[in-house]
mmCIF file of C-alpha atoms in Angstrom:
data_model
loop_
_atom_site.group_PDB
_atom_site.id
_atom_site.type_symbol
_atom_site.label_atom_id
_atom_site.label_comp_id
_atom_site.label_asym_id
_atom_site.label_seq_id
_atom_site.Cartn_x
_atom_site.Cartn_y
_atom_site.Cartn_z
ATOM 1 C CA MET A 247 -46.094 -58.510 131.734
ATOM 2 C CA ALA A 248 -44.785 -61.874 132.738
ATOM 3 C CA TYR A 249 -43.931 -62.594 136.340
ATOM 4 C CA SER A 250 -40.342 -61.411 136.945
ATOM 5 C CA SER A 251 -37.787 -64.189 136.635
ATOM 6 C CA VAL A 252 -34.871 -62.119 137.988
ATOM 7 C CA ILE A 253 -33.923 -62.605 141.628
ATOM 8 C CA LYS A 254 -33.230 -59.253 143.252
ATOM 9 C CA THR A 255 -30.225 -58.796 145.566
ATOM 10 C CA ARG A 256 -29.130 -56.173 148.085
ATOM 11 C CA ARG A 257 -27.122 -54.425 145.352
ATOM 12 C CA ASP A 258 -30.408 -53.629 143.563
ATOM 13 C CA GLY A 259 -32.072 -51.770 146.453
ATOM 14 C CA LYS A 260 -31.970 -48.371 148.081
ATOM 15 C CA ILE A 261 -33.524 -46.934 151.242
ATOM 16 C CA THR A 262 -34.910 -43.391 151.369
ATOM 17 C CA LEU A 263 -36.218 -41.591 154.456
ATOM 18 C CA LYS A 264 -39.029 -39.052 153.948
ATOM 19 C CA ASP A 265 -40.849 -36.516 156.057
ATOM 20 C CA GLN A 266 -44.483 -35.395 155.516
ATOM 21 C CA GLY A 267 -45.136 -34.761 151.833
ATOM 22 C CA ALA A 268 -41.537 -35.826 151.117
ATOM 23 C CA SER A 269 -40.500 -32.184 151.586
ATOM 24 C CA ASN A 270 -37.213 -33.500 152.933
ATOM 25 C CA THR A 271 -35.707 -36.819 151.892
ATOM 26 C CA LEU A 272 -32.488 -38.638 152.671
ATOM 27 C CA GLU A 273 -31.233 -41.507 150.538
ATOM 28 C CA ILE A 274 -29.205 -43.732 152.825
ATOM 29 C CA SER A 275 -25.694 -44.254 151.543
ATOM 30 C CA TYR A 276 -23.011 -46.513 152.977
ATOM 31 C CA GLU A 277 -25.524 -49.022 154.262
ATOM 32 C CA GLU A 278 -24.972 -52.730 154.696
ATOM 33 C CA GLY A 279 -27.901 -53.971 152.643
ATOM 34 C CA ASN A 280 -29.514 -55.819 155.535
ATOM 35 C CA LEU A 281 -33.034 -54.349 155.618
ATOM 36 C CA THR A 282 -35.597 -56.590 157.281
ATOM 37 C CA ILE A 283 -39.373 -56.089 157.358
ATOM 38 C CA ASP A 284 -41.620 -58.225 159.544
ATOM 39 C CA GLY A 285 -45.406 -58.383 159.291
ATOM 40 C CA ILE A 286 -45.946 -57.700 155.587
ATOM 41 C CA GLN A 287 -48.894 -59.998 155.042
ATOM 42 C CA SER A 288 -52.100 -58.249 154.029
ATOM 43 C CA GLN A 289 -54.396 -59.888 156.617
ATOM 44 C CA LYS A 290 -52.653 -59.355 159.929
ATOM 45 C CA SER A 291 -55.101 -60.173 162.661
ATOM 46 C CA GLY A 292 -53.937 -61.331 166.028
ATOM 47 C CA GLN A 293 -54.974 -64.649 167.471
ATOM 48 C CA SER A 294 -56.912 -65.440 170.607
ATOM 49 C CA VAL A 295 -56.080 -68.974 171.653
ATOM 50 C CA LEU A 296 -58.935 -70.539 173.626
ATOM 51 C CA ARG A 297 -58.191 -73.515 175.852
ATOM 52 C CA ASP A 298 -60.188 -76.019 177.828
ATOM 53 C CA ARG A 299 -58.003 -76.918 180.803
ATOM 54 C CA GLY A 300 -54.822 -76.357 178.823
ATOM 55 C CA VAL A 301 -55.943 -78.020 175.568
ATOM 56 C CA VAL A 302 -56.354 -75.729 172.554
ATOM 57 C CA VAL A 303 -59.982 -75.936 171.432
ATOM 58 C CA ASN A 304 -60.267 -72.889 169.219
ATOM 59 C CA VAL A 305 -58.167 -70.138 167.671
ATOM 60 C CA ARG A 306 -60.103 -66.963 166.876
ATOM 61 C CA LYS A 307 -59.143 -63.782 165.103
ATOM 62 C CA SER A 308 -58.630 -60.881 167.452
ATOM 63 C CA ASP A 309 -57.804 -57.236 166.840
ATOM 64 C CA ASP A 310 -55.956 -56.460 163.634
ATOM 65 C CA GLU A 311 -52.250 -55.891 163.964
ATOM 66 C CA VAL A 312 -51.751 -52.391 162.638
ATOM 67 C CA SER A 313 -47.992 -52.363 162.641
ATOM 68 C CA SER A 314 -45.054 -53.836 160.795
ATOM 69 C CA THR A 315 -41.542 -53.734 162.156
ATOM 70 C CA GLY A 316 -38.085 -53.793 160.669
ATOM 71 C CA SER A 317 -34.488 -52.690 160.841
ATOM 72 C CA PHE A 318 -31.444 -51.784 158.789
ATOM 73 C CA SER A 319 -27.859 -50.745 159.451
ATOM 74 C CA ALA A 320 -25.809 -47.921 157.994
ATOM 75 C CA TYR A 321 -22.145 -47.123 158.455
ATOM 76 C CA PHE A 322 -21.334 -44.280 160.831
ATOM 77 C CA ARG A 323 -19.838 -41.112 159.372
ATOM 78 C CA GLN A 324 -20.941 -38.452 161.879
ATOM 79 C CA PHE A 325 -23.497 -37.989 164.615
ATOM 80 C CA SER A 326 -24.953 -34.577 163.798
ATOM 81 C CA ASP A 327 -24.513 -31.516 161.647
ATOM 82 C CA GLY A 328 -26.544 -28.373 162.120
ATOM 83 C CA SER A 329 -25.721 -26.863 158.748
ATOM 84 C CA GLU A 330 -25.270 -29.742 156.304
ATOM 85 C CA ALA A 331 -27.998 -32.138 155.182
ATOM 86 C CA GLY A 332 -27.104 -35.806 155.201
ATOM 87 C CA SER A 333 -26.915 -36.950 158.819
ATOM 88 C CA LEU A 334 -28.975 -40.114 159.320
ATOM 89 C CA LEU A 335 -29.237 -39.488 163.056
ATOM 90 C CA ASP A 336 -30.446 -35.908 162.476
ATOM 91 C CA PHE A 337 -33.193 -37.078 160.097
ATOM 92 C CA ILE A 338 -34.474 -39.683 162.541
ATOM 93 C CA ASN A 339 -34.222 -37.350 165.557
ATOM 94 C CA LYS A 340 -35.608 -34.251 163.756
ATOM 95 C CA SER A 341 -32.466 -32.367 164.736
ATOM 96 C CA GLY A 342 -29.621 -30.473 163.114
ATOM 97 C CA SER A 343 -30.325 -29.478 159.509
ATOM 98 C CA TYR A 344 -33.516 -31.636 159.635
ATOM 99 C CA SER A 345 -35.018 -29.842 162.654
ATOM 100 C CA GLY A 346 -37.679 -28.385 160.334
ATOM 101 C CA ASN A 347 -38.957 -31.790 159.193
ATOM 102 C CA THR A 348 -42.700 -32.387 159.516
ATOM 103 C CA SER A 349 -43.852 -35.641 161.084
ATOM 104 C CA THR A 350 -45.707 -38.070 158.839
ATOM 105 C CA GLY A 351 -47.859 -38.961 161.852
ATOM 106 C CA SER A 352 -49.334 -35.469 162.219
ATOM 107 C CA THR A 353 -52.072 -35.937 159.605
ATOM 108 C CA GLY A 354 -54.505 -38.674 158.640
ATOM 109 C CA THR A 355 -55.303 -41.856 160.499
ATOM 110 C CA PRO A 356 -53.836 -42.913 162.769
ATOM 111 C CA PHE A 357 -52.734 -39.613 164.294
ATOM 112 C CA ILE A 358 -49.417 -40.149 166.068
ATOM 113 C CA GLU A 359 -47.990 -37.664 168.567
ATOM 114 C CA GLN A 360 -44.409 -38.889 168.244
ATOM 115 C CA TYR A 361 -42.236 -37.770 165.348
ATOM 116 C CA CYS A 362 -42.655 -40.228 162.464
ATOM 117 C CA ILE A 363 -41.033 -40.663 159.071
ATOM 118 C CA ASP A 364 -41.786 -42.750 155.998
ATOM 119 C CA ILE A 365 -39.190 -45.295 154.902
ATOM 120 C CA GLN A 366 -39.163 -46.323 151.248
ATOM 121 C CA TYR A 367 -37.301 -49.331 149.929
ATOM 122 C CA GLU A 368 -36.973 -49.373 146.158
ATOM 123 C CA VAL A 369 -35.542 -52.258 144.137
ATOM 124 C CA GLU A 370 -34.342 -51.974 140.565
ATOM 125 C CA GLY A 371 -36.504 -53.879 138.090
ATOM 126 C CA THR A 372 -36.462 -52.104 134.731
ATOM 127 C CA ASP A 373 -32.740 -52.791 134.205
ATOM 128 C CA PHE A 374 -33.620 -56.493 134.332
ATOM 129 C CA GLY A 375 -36.553 -56.357 131.895
ATOM 130 C CA ASP A 376 -39.357 -55.736 134.404
ATOM 131 C CA ASP A 377 -42.008 -53.160 133.472
ATOM 132 C CA ALA A 378 -41.171 -51.060 136.548
ATOM 133 C CA ASP A 379 -39.032 -50.932 139.646
ATOM 134 C CA HIS A 380 -40.411 -52.525 142.819
ATOM 135 C CA ALA A 381 -40.998 -50.571 146.035
ATOM 136 C CA VAL A 382 -42.534 -50.706 149.474
ATOM 137 C CA THR A 383 -43.200 -47.613 151.550
ATOM 138 C CA MET A 384 -43.563 -48.086 155.288
ATOM 139 C CA SER A 385 -45.482 -45.090 156.581
ATOM 140 C CA LYS A 386 -45.664 -43.389 159.945
ATOM 141 C CA CYS A 387 -42.547 -45.093 161.298
ATOM 142 C CA ILE A 388 -41.318 -44.461 164.810
ATOM 143 C CA CYS A 389 -37.594 -45.207 164.865
ATOM 144 C CA THR A 390 -35.027 -46.059 167.492
ATOM 145 C CA VAL A 391 -31.299 -45.968 166.830
ATOM 146 C CA SER A 392 -28.398 -47.833 168.359
ATOM 147 C CA PHE A 393 -24.690 -47.409 167.692
ATOM 148 C CA ALA A 394 -21.850 -49.937 167.642
ATOM 149 C CA GLU A 395 -18.205 -49.294 166.952
ATOM 150 C CA SER A 396 -16.075 -51.720 164.989
ATOM 151 C CA ASP A 397 -12.760 -51.972 163.177
ATOM 152 C CA ALA A 398 -14.798 -53.079 160.143
ATOM 153 C CA GLY A 399 -16.804 -49.840 160.272
ATOM 154 C CA SER A 400 -18.894 -48.446 163.110
ATOM 155 C CA THR A 401 -22.636 -48.646 162.466
ATOM 156 C CA PHE A 402 -26.004 -47.236 163.344
ATOM 157 C CA THR A 403 -28.799 -49.807 163.561
ATOM 158 C CA ILE A 404 -32.232 -48.331 162.937
ATOM 159 C CA ASN A 405 -35.240 -50.244 164.273
ATOM 160 C CA PHE A 406 -38.675 -49.048 163.233
ATOM 161 C CA THR A 407 -42.351 -49.724 163.722
ATOM 162 C CA SER A 408 -44.700 -48.666 160.918
ATOM 163 C CA TYR A 409 -48.137 -47.641 162.209
ATOM 164 C CA GLY A 410 -49.455 -46.278 158.908
ATOM 165 C CA GLY A 411 -49.262 -49.453 156.859
ATOM 166 C CA LEU A 412 -47.234 -50.618 153.907
ATOM 167 C CA VAL A 413 -47.832 -49.632 150.306
ATOM 168 C CA PHE A 414 -46.351 -51.832 147.589
ATOM 169 C CA SER A 415 -45.755 -50.656 144.029
ATOM 170 C CA GLY A 416 -44.198 -52.135 140.952
ATOM 171 C CA PRO A 417 -45.224 -53.878 137.756
ATOM 172 C CA SER A 418 -48.954 -54.367 137.421
#
């Protein structure tokens, strides 16, 4: 397949939250389309800057950075619901109808005590002539949530750190 010549936009993507084994999933609806992911390069080692009386003389690789970070926003519809699936806050907090979720950090390496989820971002490709859709899955994400009200639509902002790495898929 030829390298894709179609520029993808926010209208082409979707975000899905997943627990361990994707037993429970939540496709995020009513979101702004502002996902950001930082630290997606494959060789992510830190740097040790060595100086001789304030002058940089060497920059050495240090420990590998094992995490990527990111964020996205979704419009507020409700905080919690104990009986109906669909609450973003419940999925991230392992509460309400998602209280039975299993953490993605509970198996494999690294083991993470905190409740983690996987976040998948999938972008349409086949509708534009690509051999497959494009996706990145950020695994073992610890999330924090903030809330802001607005006349233009109140929002949740989800910030996450992925400790399990990123897996990219798409045309090969």
